[in-house]
XYZ file of C-alpha atoms in Angstrom:
675
model
C 154.295 234.576 6.675
C 157.940 233.709 7.386
C 159.617 233.065 4.025
C 162.644 231.286 2.558
C 163.443 231.587 -1.132
C 164.394 228.493 -3.140
C 164.502 227.591 -6.829
C 161.408 225.717 -7.990
C 161.508 222.099 -9.096
C 161.522 222.032 -12.913
C 158.316 220.003 -13.089
C 156.327 222.627 -11.153
C 156.996 226.005 -12.766
C 159.713 228.085 -14.352
C 158.963 230.835 -11.826
C 160.605 231.057 -8.387
C 158.690 229.997 -5.303
C 158.733 230.957 -1.644
C 158.276 228.391 1.101
C 155.883 229.653 3.776
C 154.850 227.966 7.010
C 151.241 229.188 7.132
C 148.851 230.911 4.745
C 145.336 232.347 4.987
C 143.207 232.566 1.834
C 139.699 234.002 1.498
C 137.338 233.738 -1.488
C 134.598 236.384 -1.471
C 131.822 237.285 -3.872
C 128.108 237.374 -4.392
C 126.059 234.584 -2.842
C 125.516 233.254 -6.368
C 129.214 233.236 -7.306
C 129.956 229.777 -5.899
C 132.356 230.910 -3.192
C 131.436 228.045 -0.848
C 132.067 225.413 -3.521
C 135.320 227.108 -4.523
C 136.557 227.298 -0.944
C 135.563 223.722 -0.157
C 137.433 222.483 -3.199
C 140.527 224.472 -2.280
C 140.297 222.923 1.204
C 140.119 219.430 -0.308
C 143.141 220.169 -2.513
C 144.953 221.390 0.598
C 144.072 218.250 2.524
C 145.441 216.146 -0.344
C 148.630 218.231 -0.218
C 149.085 217.059 3.371
C 148.645 220.380 5.180
C 146.824 220.936 8.426
C 143.873 223.273 7.919
C 140.870 225.022 9.472
C 138.081 226.649 7.457
C 135.423 229.312 8.008
C 132.506 229.411 5.553
C 130.508 232.638 5.943
C 127.351 233.343 3.963
C 124.157 235.393 4.237
C 121.005 233.961 5.770
C 118.862 234.904 2.785
C 118.516 232.140 0.206
C 119.295 234.653 -2.547
C 120.183 238.099 -1.294
C 120.064 240.870 -3.942
C 123.064 240.440 -6.247
C 125.912 242.872 -5.744
C 124.774 244.182 -2.345
C 126.870 244.291 0.802
C 124.517 241.973 2.681
C 124.608 239.442 -0.165
C 128.348 238.783 0.145
C 129.433 235.175 0.704
C 132.955 234.131 1.671
C 135.072 231.096 2.480
C 138.314 231.365 4.448
C 140.973 228.744 5.045
C 144.186 228.761 7.045
C 146.592 225.962 6.193
C 150.170 225.211 7.130
C 153.052 222.852 7.664
C 152.590 223.118 11.431
C 149.573 222.802 13.703
C 146.725 225.066 12.575
C 144.387 226.079 15.411
C 142.050 228.614 13.764
C 140.852 229.907 10.396
C 143.134 232.942 10.831
C 142.382 236.542 11.785
C 144.116 238.369 8.930
C 144.253 237.258 5.291
C 147.312 236.699 3.078
C 145.388 236.310 -0.192
C 141.940 237.798 -0.845
C 139.995 236.981 -4.005
C 137.034 239.310 -4.593
C 134.482 238.798 -7.332
C 132.692 242.180 -7.120
C 132.829 245.617 -5.443
C 130.612 244.531 -2.529
C 133.007 241.719 -1.611
C 135.889 244.184 -2.009
C 134.318 246.652 0.428
C 133.296 244.094 3.056
C 136.535 242.101 3.168
C 139.393 244.472 2.287
C 139.898 245.544 5.956
C 140.935 241.972 6.805
C 143.739 241.802 4.219
C 147.240 242.012 5.681
C 149.491 244.916 4.676
C 151.263 243.895 1.446
C 148.810 241.016 1.119
C 147.738 239.732 -2.297
C 144.445 241.071 -3.659
C 143.018 239.367 -6.758
C 140.151 241.401 -8.227
C 137.613 240.419 -10.882
C 137.717 243.743 -12.747
C 134.823 242.754 -15.035
C 132.435 243.149 -12.088
C 133.516 246.712 -11.268
C 130.784 248.270 -13.399
C 129.012 251.522 -12.586
C 125.921 249.613 -11.457
C 127.832 247.231 -9.148
C 129.893 250.073 -7.709
C 126.699 251.953 -6.837
C 125.223 248.885 -5.107
C 128.330 248.719 -2.940
C 128.157 252.423 -2.108
C 131.021 253.627 -4.296
C 130.856 256.835 -6.332
C 134.026 255.843 -8.185
C 136.030 252.660 -8.536
C 138.375 252.043 -5.566
C 140.759 250.441 -8.054
C 141.663 253.837 -9.489
C 141.514 256.158 -6.476
C 143.781 256.252 -3.416
C 142.151 253.282 -1.631
C 144.839 250.731 -2.558
C 147.847 252.968 -3.060
C 150.964 251.287 -1.684
C 149.020 249.042 0.707
C 148.621 245.710 -1.080
C 149.866 243.673 -4.017
C 146.931 244.072 -6.400
C 146.288 241.744 -9.348
C 143.502 242.952 -11.599
C 142.127 239.978 -13.552
C 139.144 240.123 -15.945
C 137.803 236.782 -14.707
C 134.482 236.897 -16.537
C 136.104 237.714 -19.885
C 138.882 235.154 -19.510
C 136.377 232.444 -18.563
C 134.213 233.196 -21.595
C 137.247 232.993 -23.852
C 138.372 229.704 -22.323
C 134.918 228.190 -22.890
C 134.276 229.686 -26.313
C 134.268 226.306 -28.056
C 131.848 224.632 -25.643
C 128.783 226.265 -27.185
C 127.636 227.702 -23.865
C 125.965 231.105 -23.844
C 128.079 233.884 -22.345
C 125.988 234.015 -19.174
C 126.273 230.253 -18.640
C 130.005 230.285 -19.370
C 130.586 233.050 -16.811
C 129.213 230.818 -14.064
C 132.536 228.950 -14.196
C 134.564 232.042 -13.279
C 134.831 230.778 -9.713
C 136.538 227.623 -11.015
C 138.861 229.786 -13.150
C 139.743 231.682 -9.952
C 140.300 228.366 -8.166
C 142.782 227.419 -10.885
C 144.719 230.661 -10.280
C 144.905 230.212 -6.513
C 145.719 226.513 -6.866
C 148.749 227.527 -8.964
C 149.650 230.283 -6.520
C 149.951 227.746 -3.667
C 151.041 224.712 -5.714
C 147.865 222.753 -4.940
C 147.106 219.459 -6.733
C 144.220 219.727 -9.228
C 143.343 216.023 -9.315
C 140.937 216.174 -6.316
C 138.974 219.014 -7.938
C 138.811 217.202 -11.274
C 137.498 214.115 -9.479
C 134.790 216.094 -7.687
C 133.723 217.884 -10.865
C 133.456 214.546 -12.673
C 131.356 213.190 -9.814
C 129.129 216.273 -9.605
C 128.592 216.872 -13.333
C 129.174 213.417 -14.790
C 125.635 213.327 -16.194
C 125.980 216.843 -17.654
C 128.945 216.499 -20.011
C 128.784 220.065 -21.337
C 128.875 221.565 -17.827
C 131.632 219.130 -16.798
C 133.724 220.090 -19.821
C 133.221 223.803 -19.082
C 134.396 223.510 -15.490
C 137.406 221.350 -16.332
C 138.411 223.813 -19.045
C 137.981 226.760 -16.663
C 140.094 225.061 -13.968
C 142.955 224.331 -16.349
C 142.673 227.747 -18.003
C 142.982 229.528 -14.653
C 146.016 227.442 -13.746
C 147.693 228.103 -17.128
C 146.871 231.820 -16.935
C 148.630 232.165 -13.589
C 151.671 230.334 -14.971
C 151.845 232.230 -18.258
C 150.874 235.785 -17.332
C 153.495 238.284 -16.234
C 151.183 239.402 -13.408
C 152.312 236.545 -11.166
C 156.097 236.400 -10.925
C 156.298 233.846 -8.090
C 154.273 231.245 -6.282
C 154.198 229.803 -2.751
C 154.745 226.363 -1.348
C 153.520 225.080 2.015
C 155.192 221.828 3.001
C 153.062 218.938 4.346
C 152.354 218.989 8.058
C 153.801 216.316 10.336
C 150.555 214.597 11.230
C 150.210 211.364 13.168
C 150.471 208.388 10.833
C 147.171 207.176 9.462
C 144.578 207.699 6.761
C 143.109 211.205 6.676
C 140.286 213.008 4.945
C 138.829 216.494 5.175
C 135.603 216.481 7.166
C 133.055 219.061 8.308
C 131.452 219.069 11.725
C 128.008 218.080 10.452
C 129.468 215.180 8.466
C 131.378 214.031 11.532
C 128.229 214.219 13.684
C 126.351 212.042 11.209
C 129.089 209.448 10.987
C 129.544 209.315 14.765
C 125.837 208.619 15.201
C 125.969 205.937 12.495
C 128.953 204.284 14.176
C 127.147 204.203 17.529
C 123.975 202.763 16.027
C 125.956 200.000 14.321
C 127.861 199.268 17.529
C 124.573 198.949 19.429
C 122.993 196.649 16.858
C 119.879 198.828 16.913
C 118.448 200.754 13.942
C 118.511 204.553 14.058
C 115.662 206.952 13.335
C 116.585 210.578 12.713
C 113.769 213.111 12.784
C 114.222 216.786 12.026
C 112.589 219.940 10.799
C 114.890 221.877 8.418
C 116.768 224.587 10.280
C 120.099 226.322 9.625
C 122.828 225.291 10.432
C 121.666 221.770 11.371
C 119.990 220.796 8.095
C 123.105 219.207 6.587
C 122.940 216.576 9.321
C 119.615 215.403 7.885
C 121.002 215.545 4.341
C 124.063 213.464 5.257
C 122.168 210.790 7.179
C 119.626 210.456 4.354
C 122.475 209.158 2.172
C 123.140 206.171 4.420
C 119.978 204.094 4.520
C 122.142 201.010 4.000
C 123.227 201.386 7.639
C 119.675 200.863 8.975
C 119.067 204.575 9.426
C 115.678 206.065 8.624
C 115.400 209.821 8.175
C 112.158 211.703 8.682
C 111.506 215.345 7.772
C 108.726 216.382 10.120
C 106.214 219.188 9.692
C 107.601 221.016 12.743
C 110.108 220.745 15.574
C 107.648 219.199 18.025
C 106.654 216.454 15.607
C 110.318 215.655 14.957
C 111.149 214.967 18.599
C 107.838 213.215 19.197
C 108.567 210.811 16.349
C 112.060 210.059 17.616
C 110.834 209.398 21.161
C 108.375 206.972 19.616
C 111.211 205.357 17.665
C 113.186 204.872 20.890
C 110.135 203.337 22.547
C 110.004 200.970 19.576
C 113.596 199.826 20.097
C 115.549 202.148 17.799
C 118.058 204.830 18.661
C 116.031 208.017 18.353
C 117.962 211.107 17.269
C 116.803 214.584 16.313
C 118.737 217.670 15.304
C 117.907 221.351 15.546
C 119.218 224.811 16.351
C 118.366 227.236 19.181
C 114.751 228.185 18.308
C 113.955 224.540 17.625
C 115.424 223.451 20.948
C 113.036 225.833 22.687
C 110.101 224.129 20.960
C 111.368 220.695 21.967
C 111.463 221.544 25.682
C 108.217 219.842 26.728
C 108.956 216.678 24.745
C 112.449 216.527 26.251
C 110.742 216.407 29.643
C 108.668 213.487 28.400
C 111.822 211.641 27.323
C 113.319 212.219 30.786
C 110.141 210.909 32.437
C 109.782 207.756 30.327
C 113.574 207.156 30.532
C 114.321 206.219 26.957
C 117.485 206.747 24.918
C 117.339 209.926 22.846
C 120.077 212.131 21.372
C 119.222 215.755 20.599
C 121.853 217.614 18.556
C 121.683 221.396 18.889
C 123.819 223.185 16.285
C 123.806 226.613 17.928
C 123.519 229.866 16.006
C 123.197 233.576 16.772
C 119.993 234.515 18.541
C 117.520 235.163 20.009
C 114.528 234.362 17.775
C 115.555 233.935 14.141
C 118.627 236.003 14.961
C 121.662 235.213 12.818
C 120.850 231.829 11.236
C 124.146 231.425 9.363
C 126.417 232.747 12.124
C 127.904 231.026 15.152
C 127.219 231.461 18.866
C 127.352 229.510 22.155
C 124.247 231.051 23.652
C 122.135 227.935 24.290
C 124.084 226.511 27.227
C 121.724 227.796 29.924
C 118.766 226.679 27.812
C 120.344 223.220 27.673
C 120.635 223.152 31.460
C 117.348 224.767 32.455
C 115.057 225.045 29.436
C 112.405 222.633 30.720
C 109.770 222.603 33.409
C 110.227 220.671 36.629
C 113.384 218.985 37.871
C 114.558 217.743 34.485
C 118.312 217.038 34.310
C 120.043 216.076 31.058
C 123.474 214.833 30.163
C 125.110 217.647 28.130
C 128.137 217.146 25.894
C 129.988 219.457 23.490
C 132.550 218.701 20.743
C 135.509 221.040 20.398
C 136.525 220.693 16.723
C 134.845 219.534 13.497
C 136.532 216.120 13.688
C 135.759 215.820 17.413
C 132.089 215.914 16.445
C 132.467 212.239 15.456
C 133.829 211.276 18.870
C 131.240 213.205 20.870
C 128.297 212.098 18.719
C 129.346 208.499 19.340
C 129.744 209.251 23.044
C 126.322 210.925 23.233
C 124.592 207.907 21.695
C 126.570 205.457 23.835
C 125.715 207.245 27.089
C 122.083 207.702 26.084
C 121.616 203.979 25.437
C 123.687 202.790 28.403
C 121.913 205.056 30.894
C 118.477 205.098 29.216
C 118.313 208.874 29.305
C 118.229 211.766 26.827
C 121.563 213.381 25.946
C 121.916 216.888 24.549
C 124.885 217.476 22.227
C 125.870 221.127 21.719
C 127.617 221.869 18.449
C 127.565 225.290 16.737
C 127.709 226.910 13.319
C 131.508 227.287 13.304
C 131.998 223.571 13.945
C 129.130 222.461 11.706
C 130.297 224.120 8.493
C 134.030 224.268 9.223
C 136.433 221.564 8.060
C 139.733 220.057 9.151
C 141.783 216.895 8.505
C 140.360 213.853 10.267
C 142.280 210.681 10.934
C 139.971 207.753 10.280
C 139.400 205.995 13.610
C 139.832 202.344 14.426
C 136.194 201.394 14.959
C 137.212 198.292 16.883
C 138.867 200.525 19.493
C 135.663 202.481 20.251
C 133.888 201.780 23.516
C 131.142 199.176 23.193
C 127.528 200.358 23.356
C 125.983 198.396 26.228
C 122.380 198.250 27.393
C 119.936 196.046 29.253
C 117.413 194.635 26.781
C 114.504 193.074 28.668
C 113.709 189.516 27.544
C 112.333 187.606 30.555
C 108.638 188.257 31.329
C 108.986 186.496 34.678
C 111.456 189.022 36.121
C 110.527 192.135 34.103
C 109.696 195.307 35.999
C 109.480 198.494 33.874
C 111.321 200.737 36.353
C 113.643 198.277 38.040
C 117.136 199.705 37.764
C 120.650 198.565 36.976
C 122.718 198.855 40.145
C 125.583 200.672 38.406
C 123.877 203.010 35.933
C 120.337 203.244 37.406
C 119.060 202.608 33.875
C 115.714 200.897 33.530
C 115.393 197.961 31.112
C 114.644 198.571 27.424
C 111.451 196.644 26.690
C 110.623 196.340 22.986
C 106.880 196.624 22.207
C 105.337 193.430 20.929
C 107.424 191.209 23.171
C 104.946 188.967 25.092
C 104.877 189.695 28.798
C 106.714 193.016 28.590
C 103.632 195.207 28.346
C 104.004 198.366 30.490
C 102.795 201.932 30.854
C 104.576 204.927 29.347
C 103.620 208.594 29.445
C 104.325 211.911 31.068
C 102.672 211.263 34.422
C 104.917 210.382 37.341
C 105.780 206.692 37.624
C 105.760 204.393 40.601
C 109.221 203.157 41.494
C 109.778 199.625 40.086
C 106.281 199.043 38.622
C 105.994 202.139 36.460
C 102.320 202.638 37.306
C 100.964 206.193 37.513
C 101.617 207.475 41.021
C 100.983 210.736 42.914
C 102.510 209.848 46.296
C 104.734 212.719 47.515
C 107.563 210.499 48.744
C 107.556 208.473 45.512
C 107.840 211.652 43.432
C 110.736 212.834 45.597
C 112.445 209.461 45.152
C 111.967 209.338 41.376
C 113.200 212.924 41.012
C 116.352 212.051 42.930
C 116.860 208.835 40.959
C 116.670 210.642 37.613
C 119.156 213.230 38.901
C 121.495 210.591 40.295
C 121.459 208.702 37.003
C 122.858 211.773 35.233
C 125.444 212.288 37.992
C 126.698 208.713 37.602
C 127.824 209.496 34.080
C 130.641 211.392 35.841
C 132.239 208.028 36.661
C 132.974 207.541 32.956
C 134.566 210.952 32.367
C 138.354 210.550 32.072
C 140.704 212.684 34.208
C 141.033 216.257 32.989
C 143.828 216.973 30.537
C 145.500 220.284 31.329
C 147.323 221.656 28.282
C 150.258 223.952 28.992
C 151.339 224.694 32.555
C 149.896 222.355 35.167
C 149.729 225.165 37.727
C 150.398 228.866 37.668
C 148.873 232.255 37.011
C 145.810 231.626 34.821
C 143.670 228.584 34.012
C 141.648 229.158 30.838
C 138.484 227.028 30.778
C 136.618 226.707 27.502
C 134.012 224.587 25.780
C 132.871 223.985 22.243
C 134.345 225.748 19.219
C 136.507 228.177 21.213
C 139.064 225.348 21.449
C 141.230 226.482 18.539
C 141.411 230.149 19.504
C 142.154 229.312 23.152
C 144.825 226.751 22.188
C 146.601 229.287 19.967
C 146.328 231.991 22.657
C 147.788 229.648 25.280
C 150.814 228.992 23.048
C 151.436 232.721 22.530
C 150.963 233.531 26.218
C 153.376 230.823 27.365
C 155.952 231.946 24.786
C 155.663 235.404 26.367
C 156.615 233.902 29.739
C 153.218 233.509 31.417
C 152.329 230.354 33.358
C 149.009 229.457 31.770
C 147.025 226.226 31.482
C 144.029 225.250 29.374
C 141.133 222.934 30.190
C 138.512 222.343 27.507
C 135.290 220.790 28.763
C 133.521 218.278 26.533
C 131.353 216.980 29.393
C 129.297 219.900 30.714
C 126.706 218.023 32.755
C 127.928 216.366 34.790
C 131.245 218.184 35.021
C 134.469 216.174 35.483
C 135.006 215.081 39.083
C 138.520 216.533 39.302
C 137.740 219.980 37.876
C 137.807 221.783 41.236
C 141.175 220.225 42.093
C 142.614 221.516 38.812
C 141.134 224.984 39.369
C 142.795 225.112 42.786
C 146.260 224.886 41.215
C 145.911 228.296 39.518
C 145.665 231.827 40.853
C 142.907 232.954 38.486
C 140.369 231.487 36.071
C 139.377 232.950 32.678
C 136.374 231.584 30.738
C 136.150 232.730 27.081
C 132.745 232.185 25.416
C 130.770 233.336 22.402
C 127.906 234.471 24.629
C 127.358 236.931 27.457
C 128.793 234.617 30.126
C 126.969 231.304 30.579
C 129.568 228.684 31.516
C 131.249 231.222 33.777
C 127.926 231.640 35.655
C 127.626 227.863 36.063
C 131.190 227.535 37.342
C 130.709 230.380 39.813
C 127.527 228.746 41.094
C 129.005 225.240 41.272
C 132.372 226.035 42.842
C 131.961 229.552 44.333
C 135.045 230.792 42.477
C 135.636 234.333 41.146
C 136.037 233.201 37.533
C 136.342 235.965 34.921
C 134.355 235.842 31.690
C 135.667 236.960 28.305
C 132.591 237.328 26.124
C 131.874 238.322 22.524
C 128.597 237.827 20.639
C 129.417 239.015 17.127
C 128.275 235.878 15.322
C 131.944 235.110 14.622
C 134.639 233.003 16.298
C 136.821 234.632 18.945
C 139.766 236.698 17.713
C 143.199 235.548 18.767
C 144.771 238.970 19.573
C 141.873 239.933 21.846
C 142.081 236.625 23.683
C 145.844 236.895 24.199
C 145.355 240.401 25.603
C 142.643 239.125 27.963
C 144.930 236.368 29.297
C 147.718 238.886 29.906
C 145.333 241.258 31.680
C 143.940 238.561 33.983
C 147.460 237.277 34.707
C 148.360 240.776 35.985
C 145.359 240.651 38.282
C 143.666 243.521 36.473
C 139.971 243.600 35.514
C 139.087 243.138 31.876
C 137.937 246.396 30.271
C 134.181 246.727 29.917
C 133.067 246.554 26.316
C 129.714 248.328 26.365
C 129.000 248.613 22.652
C 125.535 249.987 23.290
C 126.983 252.891 25.247
C 129.826 253.304 22.757
C 127.342 253.640 19.911
C 125.959 256.808 21.422
C 129.127 258.208 22.979
C 131.072 261.241 21.780
C 128.152 263.584 21.123
C 125.833 260.816 19.915
C 123.503 260.763 22.864
C 125.421 259.949 26.059
C 126.050 262.534 28.723
C 128.987 262.064 31.072
C 128.256 259.386 33.649
C 125.063 258.127 32.002
C 126.416 254.969 30.383
C 127.128 253.101 33.594
C 124.451 254.210 36.007
C 121.127 255.822 35.279
C 120.417 254.687 31.741
C 120.462 258.221 30.326
C 122.284 257.049 27.214
C 119.312 254.854 26.285
C 116.848 257.745 26.657
C 119.070 259.829 24.413
C 119.353 256.953 21.969
C 115.589 256.818 21.622
C 115.507 260.570 21.135
C 118.045 260.260 18.339
C 116.257 257.359 16.677
C 112.871 259.092 16.795
C 114.210 262.471 15.673
C 113.658 264.175 19.038
C 115.940 266.899 20.349
C 116.925 267.370 23.986
C 114.902 270.526 24.377
C 111.680 268.674 23.748
C 111.210 269.372 20.044
C 108.547 267.607 17.971
C 106.109 267.808 20.841
C 108.105 265.725 23.342
C 109.648 266.781 26.623
C 113.074 265.618 27.784
C 111.582 263.729 30.718
């Protein structure tokens, strides 16, 4: 943080403050400590303060992991500033830990001389043992000279603050997260009014709980002001945002509202069907709150039922939408083929997560792109879109529904866990400025043909069941051109296959010219998609400041690709494609354009790290190959099972790995031979 010292305004505090441009704060504790609520509220306070912000909620997949364990730690990180904030931040300025497990997991991410606020009441012998400590790291050499440590007995202080409420000690301690929020709100001069408003809304019908949380919030704020522990606080000036009305919004909220806006613009009702799956479930929860907008939500018994119901809703004249994550998309593959065959509007939202199988349900990944392109039988093309930020989810959800209705075809929208649960400021859009949602609603029985096509879009007419004279066949069998009757003629099948493909290609006519951020030509063009937008944007800024000629293209339309993409690629010497997968978009670009694009790939369940990405851009700009990151080989290197030369070629490291895992030695002990 770059700092300037100034005297505080008398109404704020008697203590001095430092003005900082950016700050990164992380709340961490047990999954039952309310870290997500605390972080979300701090983000809302920050939005009200006028700062730009990006958040990263991170929590275990288990509904209630064992308390105090390393794998039960939940955290919420926010970077906010007076300038443009691209990412949640790599290193942390202020870390608040509620127990030893959170301390152990998150301390490595705290900056040197960073602020560490510790709930000392949780550092009991039992909790230390659960975290793998023989002795408290607060008293040994772990923290010596490295950080600014503030030891705060949060549980005790919260109990004392709530002593007159009549709550039992255990119930009172549940508000310690709000006490901590009060401390951090003072530390960064955040307004408390938004948190008070939310608490009143959340606990208005539980006056004792409401009183406890309000008391804890104020007590934490007063403690930070009065105690001699904190001798200064920090101020982050409001960011210079475009004029307008803003609110903090998460990606899943933005998806829901974009779909609602499109349904209202079309004049058609919306039916949303889903089977609960992390991290897409909040989309169902949000839409269920808006029945007044002619939306009907349906929790199906499984993924197949959910998409089947929404296809039926589209046949009935509604906008059918379903949401899922990777495993659910796999189950929807056959029904997606049906939607392509019957040519009805359908939006499928895939909020990607770590995989395969159940994988990492609460972590982020971009590993479903090839499934989106090819995860169906037969020639079965889909329009594929991807938002790039939480607020952009509104725009792309609206666009997905608009294209689906206009072209009478399914559209697949690829979000991911980072976008879905992350938040940022969102300028409320002018709904009147959104593109209209157009479609051909069949009304004349005399001229109606089920598979007659619009000359521009190739969309067939939308015929609402029950309209006299518009009776027609639907189903998965191939259709006769124009009439829609079942047909097995080879040439007709070839024609219909090409028509369905061409319909998707014609969406390309509506894709605006590519925006190249940074240099318009030069050494490296970085092509990204989805939630890598922030990390790439920040890396581009750093690389250009270092003197490199680098441009950035972020694709929101993945199928079809923008028409001018190859022209843009041709203006740069090299192409780098960062992804949170093992190289999926880079494969598609190589196949489409026959270019030697370079992939930068990480699959850690976390967003890309800025320093690594900057280094990759510099390496590619020099014309050097990116270093191979073979973590499997590394795990068994250095006397752990890999002989020289084995990692790259003959797979010897894997044989040795199995020997190590099964307790076998290289001389054939335990009854096994080396071969």
